């Protein structure tokens, strides 16, 4: 029996995140990965829910020429931010900043918002999904162990939900789990169905 | 830097589930897997929250001799049930039953409850954790594709959250994600800390 998603177009994931790649592989459809560098700055007046959509669209803009050259292409770009008490936590620049971020997340809840842009030559759809994550109180030794052993410097908010600190510290979530990992895959699937021929 | 969990005892996961094994590996501590067969029947008067704890304890009982022979052993057993509108969904016996279960889960919420028993010669702790899972409306073709391609006959409720139908159909959860996979690992970690020497 064939996959309900039958897309006779070239799907490109425009993200270097191995986690996004792993999640998209869950759909069981072929795709390629192409990473184009994007300046990740954004206007300060944007709300925390607008920022990841803005950045997903900005990443999609880098693929405009590729879409114009090949009308069969569908591009998926995404950006994930961690928001806590009015502050966006980006990727930490060093060990101290990573420890500081995890101390902020300890014993309270925060929001993970992923913006997605699905674009082709003829169309563009953008949306954001939010998941609330609750961490228990983390001990200083736990935070230091995690940062030293896992070096979470490529992760917004300094943690990976599928790494040690996600296993031991995450008490519960409200929303999509895969959204916290970097791609709200159920919503992405729903958009991709519009391109499906079956 | 060493793992904050320092247990100088032999930890045994008494479960044949590859998913539970994968989750427990997330703690980064050594353990063995030993599977002893257990009759999984339970008294009908038990509530849906009591059933998985009862079965986790029943599984632990099989290890009593092993615990008596080796005082260093810590046994982790678990059982997961899917509960919807007052009914427990067990493992489906065939394709038709699997399709019927997924049709029940489609377009509504259900509860996944995992009971855990952590036992040694001198102690025994049991608890249950509940996660609410929301599936969007699934199409018949999606359900049939999933059952045919993934053969979810070893899974309570006929689905694996980390498989195709979990990616495309699960809109959101409330609670621990790893609990839905079969082991509420943050709670297990908290119990194991009591055995830690550091």
Tab-separated table of C-alpha atoms in Angstrom:
chain	number	residue	atom	x	y	z
A	1	UNK	CA	0.000	0.000	0.000
A	2	UNK	CA	1.398	3.380	-0.925
A	3	UNK	CA	2.024	6.405	1.267
A	4	UNK	CA	-1.102	8.644	1.308
A	5	UNK	CA	1.200	11.575	0.528
A	6	UNK	CA	2.038	11.362	-3.187
A	7	UNK	CA	3.971	14.435	-4.238
A	8	UNK	CA	5.521	14.403	-7.708
A	9	UNK	CA	7.660	17.412	-6.960
A	10	UNK	CA	11.110	17.906	-5.530
A	11	UNK	CA	10.884	18.657	-1.793
A	12	UNK	CA	13.824	20.524	-0.305
A	13	UNK	CA	14.329	20.977	3.438
A	14	UNK	CA	16.193	24.256	3.747
A	15	UNK	CA	17.657	23.549	7.175
A	16	UNK	CA	20.915	22.148	8.452
A	17	UNK	CA	19.288	20.824	11.630
A	18	UNK	CA	19.721	17.054	11.926
A	19	UNK	CA	16.634	17.022	14.169
A	20	UNK	CA	14.419	18.623	11.512
A	21	UNK	CA	15.779	16.172	8.977
A	22	UNK	CA	15.001	13.241	11.278
A	23	UNK	CA	11.425	14.455	11.888
A	24	UNK	CA	10.721	15.051	8.185
A	25	UNK	CA	12.010	11.535	7.469
A	26	UNK	CA	9.092	10.342	9.623
A	27	UNK	CA	6.700	11.172	6.763
A	28	UNK	CA	8.321	8.497	4.619
A	29	UNK	CA	8.585	10.688	1.521
A	30	UNK	CA	11.748	11.588	-0.422
A	31	UNK	CA	13.376	14.979	0.104
A	32	UNK	CA	16.720	16.672	-0.191
A	33	UNK	CA	18.506	18.976	2.213
A	34	UNK	CA	19.991	22.251	0.988
A	35	UNK	CA	21.339	24.807	3.411
A	36	UNK	CA	21.766	28.435	2.345
A	37	UNK	CA	23.117	30.857	4.907
A	38	UNK	CA	20.739	33.551	6.155
A	39	UNK	CA	21.315	36.609	8.280
A	40	UNK	CA	19.152	35.780	11.329
A	41	UNK	CA	18.521	39.349	12.476
A	42	UNK	CA	14.932	40.551	12.840
A	43	UNK	CA	13.097	43.847	13.545
A	44	UNK	CA	12.894	44.485	17.277
A	45	UNK	CA	9.207	45.416	17.146
A	46	UNK	CA	8.165	41.849	16.212
A	47	UNK	CA	6.388	39.783	18.863
A	48	UNK	CA	7.888	36.466	19.930
A	49	UNK	CA	5.294	34.663	17.832
A	50	UNK	CA	6.170	36.686	14.737
A	51	UNK	CA	9.946	36.265	14.957
A	52	UNK	CA	10.203	32.571	13.940
A	53	UNK	CA	7.758	33.076	11.032
A	54	UNK	CA	9.721	36.137	9.903
A	55	UNK	CA	12.967	34.142	10.004
A	56	UNK	CA	11.449	31.101	8.260
A	57	UNK	CA	10.292	33.435	5.463
A	58	UNK	CA	13.696	35.120	5.353
A	59	UNK	CA	15.309	31.700	4.941
A	60	UNK	CA	12.784	30.912	2.176
A	61	UNK	CA	13.784	34.103	0.356
A	62	UNK	CA	17.257	32.650	-0.177
A	63	UNK	CA	15.640	29.928	-2.304
A	64	UNK	CA	13.767	32.312	-4.635
A	65	UNK	CA	16.172	31.862	-7.534
A	66	UNK	CA	16.063	28.079	-7.135
A	67	UNK	CA	12.213	28.152	-7.188
A	68	UNK	CA	12.234	30.387	-10.263
A	69	UNK	CA	14.649	28.058	-12.065
A	70	UNK	CA	12.719	24.889	-11.161
A	71	UNK	CA	8.932	25.069	-10.892
A	72	UNK	CA	8.765	21.566	-9.395
A	73	UNK	CA	10.547	22.582	-6.214
A	74	UNK	CA	8.828	22.861	-2.805
A	75	UNK	CA	10.956	24.471	-0.090
A	76	UNK	CA	10.457	23.905	3.644
A	77	UNK	CA	12.205	26.357	5.950
A	78	UNK	CA	11.764	26.770	9.697
A	79	UNK	CA	13.025	28.652	12.689
A	80	UNK	CA	12.586	27.839	16.381
A	81	UNK	CA	12.763	30.273	19.275
A	82	UNK	CA	12.561	29.754	23.017
A	83	UNK	CA	10.628	32.447	24.855
A	84	UNK	CA	10.511	32.923	28.617
A	85	UNK	CA	8.987	35.807	30.559
A	86	UNK	CA	9.170	38.180	27.599
A	87	UNK	CA	12.730	37.255	26.621
A	88	UNK	CA	13.885	35.272	23.579
A	89	UNK	CA	16.669	32.791	24.295
A	90	UNK	CA	18.835	32.243	21.217
A	91	UNK	CA	21.755	29.901	20.775
A	92	UNK	CA	24.215	30.410	23.641
A	93	UNK	CA	27.577	31.857	22.663
A	94	UNK	CA	29.571	30.062	25.364
A	95	UNK	CA	29.451	27.738	28.363
A	96	UNK	CA	28.551	30.471	30.840
A	97	UNK	CA	25.646	31.700	28.724
A	98	UNK	CA	24.373	28.134	28.277
A	99	UNK	CA	24.433	27.565	32.046
A	100	UNK	CA	22.655	30.888	32.602
A	101	UNK	CA	19.893	29.979	30.129
A	102	UNK	CA	19.285	26.592	31.736
A	103	UNK	CA	19.110	28.269	35.159
A	104	UNK	CA	16.391	30.527	33.747
A	105	UNK	CA	14.444	27.531	32.386
A	106	UNK	CA	14.820	25.520	35.628
A	107	UNK	CA	11.723	25.094	37.790
A	108	UNK	CA	9.316	26.910	35.486
A	109	UNK	CA	7.617	26.852	32.092
A	110	UNK	CA	8.648	28.418	28.798
A	111	UNK	CA	7.356	28.517	25.252
A	112	UNK	CA	8.943	26.954	22.204
A	113	UNK	CA	7.667	28.542	18.999
A	114	UNK	CA	8.562	27.161	15.584
A	115	UNK	CA	7.783	29.156	12.466
A	116	UNK	CA	7.494	27.286	9.165
A	117	UNK	CA	7.405	28.536	5.594
A	118	UNK	CA	6.436	26.202	2.749
A	119	UNK	CA	7.077	27.846	-0.575
A	120	UNK	CA	7.141	27.084	-4.277
A	121	UNK	CA	7.244	29.258	-7.393
A	122	UNK	CA	3.463	29.678	-7.296
A	123	UNK	CA	2.661	29.741	-3.581
A	124	UNK	CA	3.865	30.478	-0.075
A	125	UNK	CA	2.294	29.471	3.238
A	126	UNK	CA	3.664	30.435	6.650
A	127	UNK	CA	2.541	29.543	10.139
A	128	UNK	CA	3.795	29.181	13.708
A	129	UNK	CA	3.087	26.603	16.361
A	130	UNK	CA	3.628	26.992	20.091
A	131	UNK	CA	4.390	24.360	22.721
A	132	UNK	CA	4.664	25.039	26.453
A	133	UNK	CA	7.442	23.104	28.204
A	134	UNK	CA	7.719	22.590	31.981
A	135	UNK	CA	11.108	21.879	33.502
A	136	UNK	CA	11.465	20.738	37.093
A	137	UNK	CA	14.019	22.443	39.327
A	138	UNK	CA	17.421	21.484	37.930
A	139	UNK	CA	20.424	21.230	40.203
A	140	UNK	CA	23.581	23.132	39.355
A	141	UNK	CA	25.504	19.853	38.997
A	142	UNK	CA	22.896	18.617	36.519
A	143	UNK	CA	23.099	21.780	34.429
A	144	UNK	CA	26.902	21.732	34.400
A	145	UNK	CA	27.018	18.028	33.535
A	146	UNK	CA	24.621	18.550	30.624
A	147	UNK	CA	26.426	21.587	29.196
A	148	UNK	CA	29.857	19.941	29.498
A	149	UNK	CA	28.789	16.563	28.118
A	150	UNK	CA	26.398	17.719	25.369
A	151	UNK	CA	27.747	21.145	24.337
A	152	UNK	CA	24.295	22.524	23.395
A	153	UNK	CA	25.697	25.594	21.638
A	154	UNK	CA	23.755	25.012	18.417
A	155	UNK	CA	20.407	24.927	20.246
A	156	UNK	CA	18.031	27.805	21.025
A	157	UNK	CA	17.592	27.931	24.805
A	158	UNK	CA	20.659	25.679	25.260
A	159	UNK	CA	18.852	22.360	25.332
A	160	UNK	CA	17.721	19.492	23.160
A	161	UNK	CA	14.499	17.836	24.230
A	162	UNK	CA	15.844	14.492	22.975
A	163	UNK	CA	19.055	14.792	25.029
A	164	UNK	CA	19.876	13.998	28.649
A	165	UNK	CA	18.397	17.167	30.157
A	166	UNK	CA	15.165	16.602	28.198
A	167	UNK	CA	14.875	13.103	29.640
A	168	UNK	CA	15.632	13.966	33.255
A	169	UNK	CA	14.291	17.517	33.528
A	170	UNK	CA	11.230	17.904	31.322
A	171	UNK	CA	8.181	17.176	33.475
A	172	UNK	CA	5.498	17.797	30.870
A	173	UNK	CA	4.595	19.659	27.720
A	174	UNK	CA	1.414	21.136	26.284
A	175	UNK	CA	1.392	21.056	22.500
A	176	UNK	CA	3.338	19.218	19.819
A	177	UNK	CA	6.463	17.361	20.941
A	178	UNK	CA	8.011	17.469	17.470
A	179	UNK	CA	7.509	21.240	17.487
A	180	UNK	CA	9.908	21.419	20.450
A	181	UNK	CA	12.384	19.301	18.470
A	182	UNK	CA	12.173	21.872	15.652
A	183	UNK	CA	9.343	21.009	13.240
A	184	UNK	CA	5.558	20.806	13.897
A	185	UNK	CA	5.319	17.823	11.608
A	186	UNK	CA	1.557	17.207	11.775
A	187	UNK	CA	0.947	20.783	10.554
A	188	UNK	CA	3.654	20.422	7.869
A	189	UNK	CA	2.001	17.202	6.669
A	190	UNK	CA	-1.362	18.992	6.426
A	191	UNK	CA	0.163	21.676	4.197
A	192	UNK	CA	2.005	19.152	2.053
A	193	UNK	CA	-1.255	17.243	1.439
A	194	UNK	CA	-2.343	20.198	-0.719
A	195	UNK	CA	0.450	19.249	-3.144
A	196	UNK	CA	-0.455	15.556	-3.074
A	197	UNK	CA	-1.943	14.038	-6.206
A	198	UNK	CA	-3.713	11.149	-4.418
B	1	UNK	CA	32.463	15.588	34.397
B	2	UNK	CA	30.596	12.576	35.632
B	3	UNK	CA	26.912	11.751	35.329
B	4	UNK	CA	25.034	13.125	38.397
B	5	UNK	CA	23.440	9.688	38.746
B	6	UNK	CA	26.056	7.402	40.331
B	7	UNK	CA	24.517	4.057	41.144
B	8	UNK	CA	26.880	1.279	42.204
B	9	UNK	CA	24.222	-1.371	41.761
B	10	UNK	CA	23.070	-3.545	38.911
B	11	UNK	CA	20.066	-1.960	37.177
B	12	UNK	CA	17.840	-4.338	35.246
B	13	UNK	CA	15.100	-3.176	32.892
B	14	UNK	CA	12.504	-5.946	33.024
B	15	UNK	CA	10.890	-5.121	29.687
B	16	UNK	CA	11.297	-6.346	26.137
B	17	UNK	CA	10.134	-3.033	24.686
B	18	UNK	CA	12.830	-1.501	22.450
B	19	UNK	CA	11.250	1.904	23.092
B	20	UNK	CA	11.647	1.618	26.882
B	21	UNK	CA	15.227	0.506	26.385
B	22	UNK	CA	15.918	3.495	24.124
B	23	UNK	CA	14.402	5.937	26.651
B	24	UNK	CA	16.324	4.476	29.602
B	25	UNK	CA	19.527	4.754	27.545
B	26	UNK	CA	18.868	8.514	27.591
B	27	UNK	CA	19.969	8.618	31.246
B	28	UNK	CA	23.482	7.603	30.238
B	29	UNK	CA	23.840	4.948	32.942
B	30	UNK	CA	24.585	1.243	32.481
B	31	UNK	CA	21.762	-1.282	32.695
B	32	UNK	CA	20.836	-4.744	31.509
B	33	UNK	CA	17.629	-6.015	29.980
B	34	UNK	CA	15.998	-9.200	31.285
B	35	UNK	CA	12.556	-10.243	30.147
B	36	UNK	CA	10.520	-12.696	32.219
B	37	UNK	CA	7.088	-13.614	30.945
B	38	UNK	CA	4.109	-12.455	33.007
B	39	UNK	CA	0.440	-13.261	32.782
B	40	UNK	CA	-1.010	-9.805	31.986
B	41	UNK	CA	-4.498	-10.406	33.359
B	42	UNK	CA	-5.831	-8.049	36.038
B	43	UNK	CA	-8.888	-7.840	38.362
B	44	UNK	CA	-11.791	-6.201	36.534
B	45	UNK	CA	-12.608	-3.921	39.455
B	46	UNK	CA	-9.364	-1.946	39.030
B	47	UNK	CA	-9.601	1.589	37.618
B	48	UNK	CA	-7.703	2.451	34.440
B	49	UNK	CA	-5.102	4.251	36.526
B	50	UNK	CA	-4.593	1.229	38.779
B	51	UNK	CA	-4.210	-1.353	36.000
B	52	UNK	CA	-0.741	-0.367	34.716
B	53	UNK	CA	0.641	-0.105	38.275
B	54	UNK	CA	-0.837	-3.497	39.107
B	55	UNK	CA	0.770	-5.014	36.012
B	56	UNK	CA	4.139	-3.302	36.616
B	57	UNK	CA	4.105	-4.791	40.145
B	58	UNK	CA	3.079	-8.180	38.767
B	59	UNK	CA	6.026	-8.068	36.378
B	60	UNK	CA	8.285	-7.092	39.299
B	61	UNK	CA	7.093	-10.140	41.245
B	62	UNK	CA	8.740	-12.363	38.626
B	63	UNK	CA	12.095	-10.905	39.672
B	64	UNK	CA	11.705	-11.631	43.392
B	65	UNK	CA	14.061	-14.607	43.369
B	66	UNK	CA	16.653	-12.636	41.414
B	67	UNK	CA	16.437	-9.786	43.987
B	68	UNK	CA	16.743	-12.230	46.856
B	69	UNK	CA	19.800	-13.856	45.274
B	70	UNK	CA	21.535	-10.551	44.502
B	71	UNK	CA	21.015	-7.622	46.892
B	72	UNK	CA	22.713	-5.232	44.457
B	73	UNK	CA	19.956	-5.546	41.873
B	74	UNK	CA	17.434	-2.776	41.085
B	75	UNK	CA	14.556	-3.837	38.833
B	76	UNK	CA	12.553	-1.446	36.659
B	77	UNK	CA	9.272	-2.818	35.281
B	78	UNK	CA	6.511	-0.916	33.522
B	79	UNK	CA	3.190	-1.317	31.788
B	80	UNK	CA	1.403	1.121	29.482
B	81	UNK	CA	-2.327	1.236	28.785
B	82	UNK	CA	-4.365	3.379	26.426
B	83	UNK	CA	-7.712	4.494	27.846
B	84	UNK	CA	-10.513	6.131	25.883
B	85	UNK	CA	-14.058	6.883	27.072
B	86	UNK	CA	-13.907	4.293	29.834
B	87	UNK	CA	-12.394	1.551	27.676
B	88	UNK	CA	-8.859	0.145	27.818
B	89	UNK	CA	-7.283	-0.513	24.431
B	90	UNK	CA	-4.781	-3.342	24.626
B	91	UNK	CA	-2.557	-4.733	21.885
B	92	UNK	CA	-4.677	-5.486	18.799
B	93	UNK	CA	-4.963	-9.148	17.879
B	94	UNK	CA	-5.248	-8.574	14.127
B	95	UNK	CA	-5.431	-6.030	11.317
B	96	UNK	CA	-9.170	-5.386	11.696
B	97	UNK	CA	-8.892	-4.746	15.422
B	98	UNK	CA	-5.951	-2.389	14.848
B	99	UNK	CA	-7.953	-0.400	12.285
B	100	UNK	CA	-10.936	-0.284	14.660
B	101	UNK	CA	-8.791	1.050	17.519
B	102	UNK	CA	-7.277	3.807	15.355
B	103	UNK	CA	-10.777	4.782	14.207
B	104	UNK	CA	-11.731	5.166	17.875
B	105	UNK	CA	-8.681	7.349	18.546
B	106	UNK	CA	-9.234	9.494	15.429
B	107	UNK	CA	-10.475	13.056	15.937
B	108	UNK	CA	-10.483	12.973	19.727
B	109	UNK	CA	-8.317	12.702	22.838
B	110	UNK	CA	-7.314	9.673	24.862
B	111	UNK	CA	-5.147	8.940	27.883
B	112	UNK	CA	-1.901	7.014	27.955
B	113	UNK	CA	-1.070	5.769	31.436
B	114	UNK	CA	2.220	4.107	32.268
B	115	UNK	CA	2.695	2.339	35.565
B	116	UNK	CA	6.233	1.857	36.858
B	117	UNK	CA	7.604	-0.328	39.640
B	118	UNK	CA	11.172	0.137	40.874
B	119	UNK	CA	12.118	-2.654	43.219
B	120	UNK	CA	15.093	-4.098	45.020
B	121	UNK	CA	15.484	-6.615	47.845
B	122	UNK	CA	14.921	-3.897	50.446
B	123	UNK	CA	12.415	-1.574	48.774
B	124	UNK	CA	9.631	-1.186	46.237
B	125	UNK	CA	8.168	2.028	44.801
B	126	UNK	CA	5.292	2.147	42.317
B	127	UNK	CA	3.636	5.048	40.540
B	128	UNK	CA	1.662	5.918	37.419
B	129	UNK	CA	1.866	8.866	35.071
B	130	UNK	CA	-0.839	10.043	32.682
B	131	UNK	CA	-0.497	11.886	29.385
B	132	UNK	CA	-3.424	13.119	27.286
B	133	UNK	CA	-2.957	12.704	23.526
B	134	UNK	CA	-5.011	14.491	20.848
B	135	UNK	CA	-5.277	12.960	17.398
B	136	UNK	CA	-6.719	14.899	14.473
B	137	UNK	CA	-9.351	13.235	12.285
B	138	UNK	CA	-7.534	10.420	10.464
B	139	UNK	CA	-8.662	9.318	7.021
B	140	UNK	CA	-9.392	5.663	6.387
B	141	UNK	CA	-6.567	5.530	3.801
B	142	UNK	CA	-4.158	6.904	6.408
B	143	UNK	CA	-5.204	4.340	8.997
B	144	UNK	CA	-4.939	1.450	6.533
B	145	UNK	CA	-1.575	2.640	5.236
B	146	UNK	CA	-0.203	2.860	8.780
B	147	UNK	CA	-1.478	-0.546	9.897
B	148	UNK	CA	-0.245	-2.259	6.714
B	149	UNK	CA	3.142	-0.570	6.649
B	150	UNK	CA	3.937	-0.570	10.386
B	151	UNK	CA	2.070	-3.622	11.739
B	152	UNK	CA	1.464	-2.093	15.194
B	153	UNK	CA	0.334	-5.373	16.776
B	154	UNK	CA	2.792	-5.118	19.680
B	155	UNK	CA	1.502	-1.692	20.736
B	156	UNK	CA	-1.298	-0.822	23.167
B	157	UNK	CA	-3.882	1.212	21.242
B	158	UNK	CA	-2.320	0.129	17.913
B	159	UNK	CA	0.059	3.039	17.504
B	160	UNK	CA	3.588	4.159	18.177
B	161	UNK	CA	3.985	7.867	18.848
B	162	UNK	CA	7.394	7.768	17.154
B	163	UNK	CA	6.006	6.173	14.002
B	164	UNK	CA	4.295	7.595	10.904
B	165	UNK	CA	0.833	7.995	12.457
B	166	UNK	CA	2.352	9.776	15.450
B	167	UNK	CA	4.073	12.257	13.150
B	168	UNK	CA	1.113	13.007	10.897
B	169	UNK	CA	-1.836	12.559	13.262
B	170	UNK	CA	-0.853	13.645	16.762
B	171	UNK	CA	-1.827	17.295	17.124
B	172	UNK	CA	-0.785	17.837	20.700
B	173	UNK	CA	-0.183	16.198	24.044
B	174	UNK	CA	-0.528	17.270	27.658
B	175	UNK	CA	1.986	15.541	29.898
B	176	UNK	CA	5.229	13.656	29.391
B	177	UNK	CA	6.054	12.637	25.817
B	178	UNK	CA	8.319	9.798	26.940
B	179	UNK	CA	5.426	8.480	29.032
B	180	UNK	CA	3.485	7.960	25.777
B	181	UNK	CA	6.505	6.116	24.375
B	182	UNK	CA	6.367	3.801	27.386
B	183	UNK	CA	8.451	5.181	30.262
B	184	UNK	CA	7.980	8.454	32.247
B	185	UNK	CA	11.716	8.913	32.377
B	186	UNK	CA	11.887	12.127	34.415
B	187	UNK	CA	9.932	10.402	37.220
B	188	UNK	CA	12.089	7.258	36.904
B	189	UNK	CA	15.224	9.413	37.187
B	190	UNK	CA	13.853	11.040	40.358
B	191	UNK	CA	13.327	7.625	41.949
B	192	UNK	CA	16.754	6.357	40.861
B	193	UNK	CA	18.401	9.404	42.457
B	194	UNK	CA	17.511	7.905	45.831
B	195	UNK	CA	19.956	5.077	45.040
B	196	UNK	CA	22.677	7.467	43.853
B	197	UNK	CA	25.794	7.840	45.970
B	198	UNK	CA	26.733	11.315	44.680
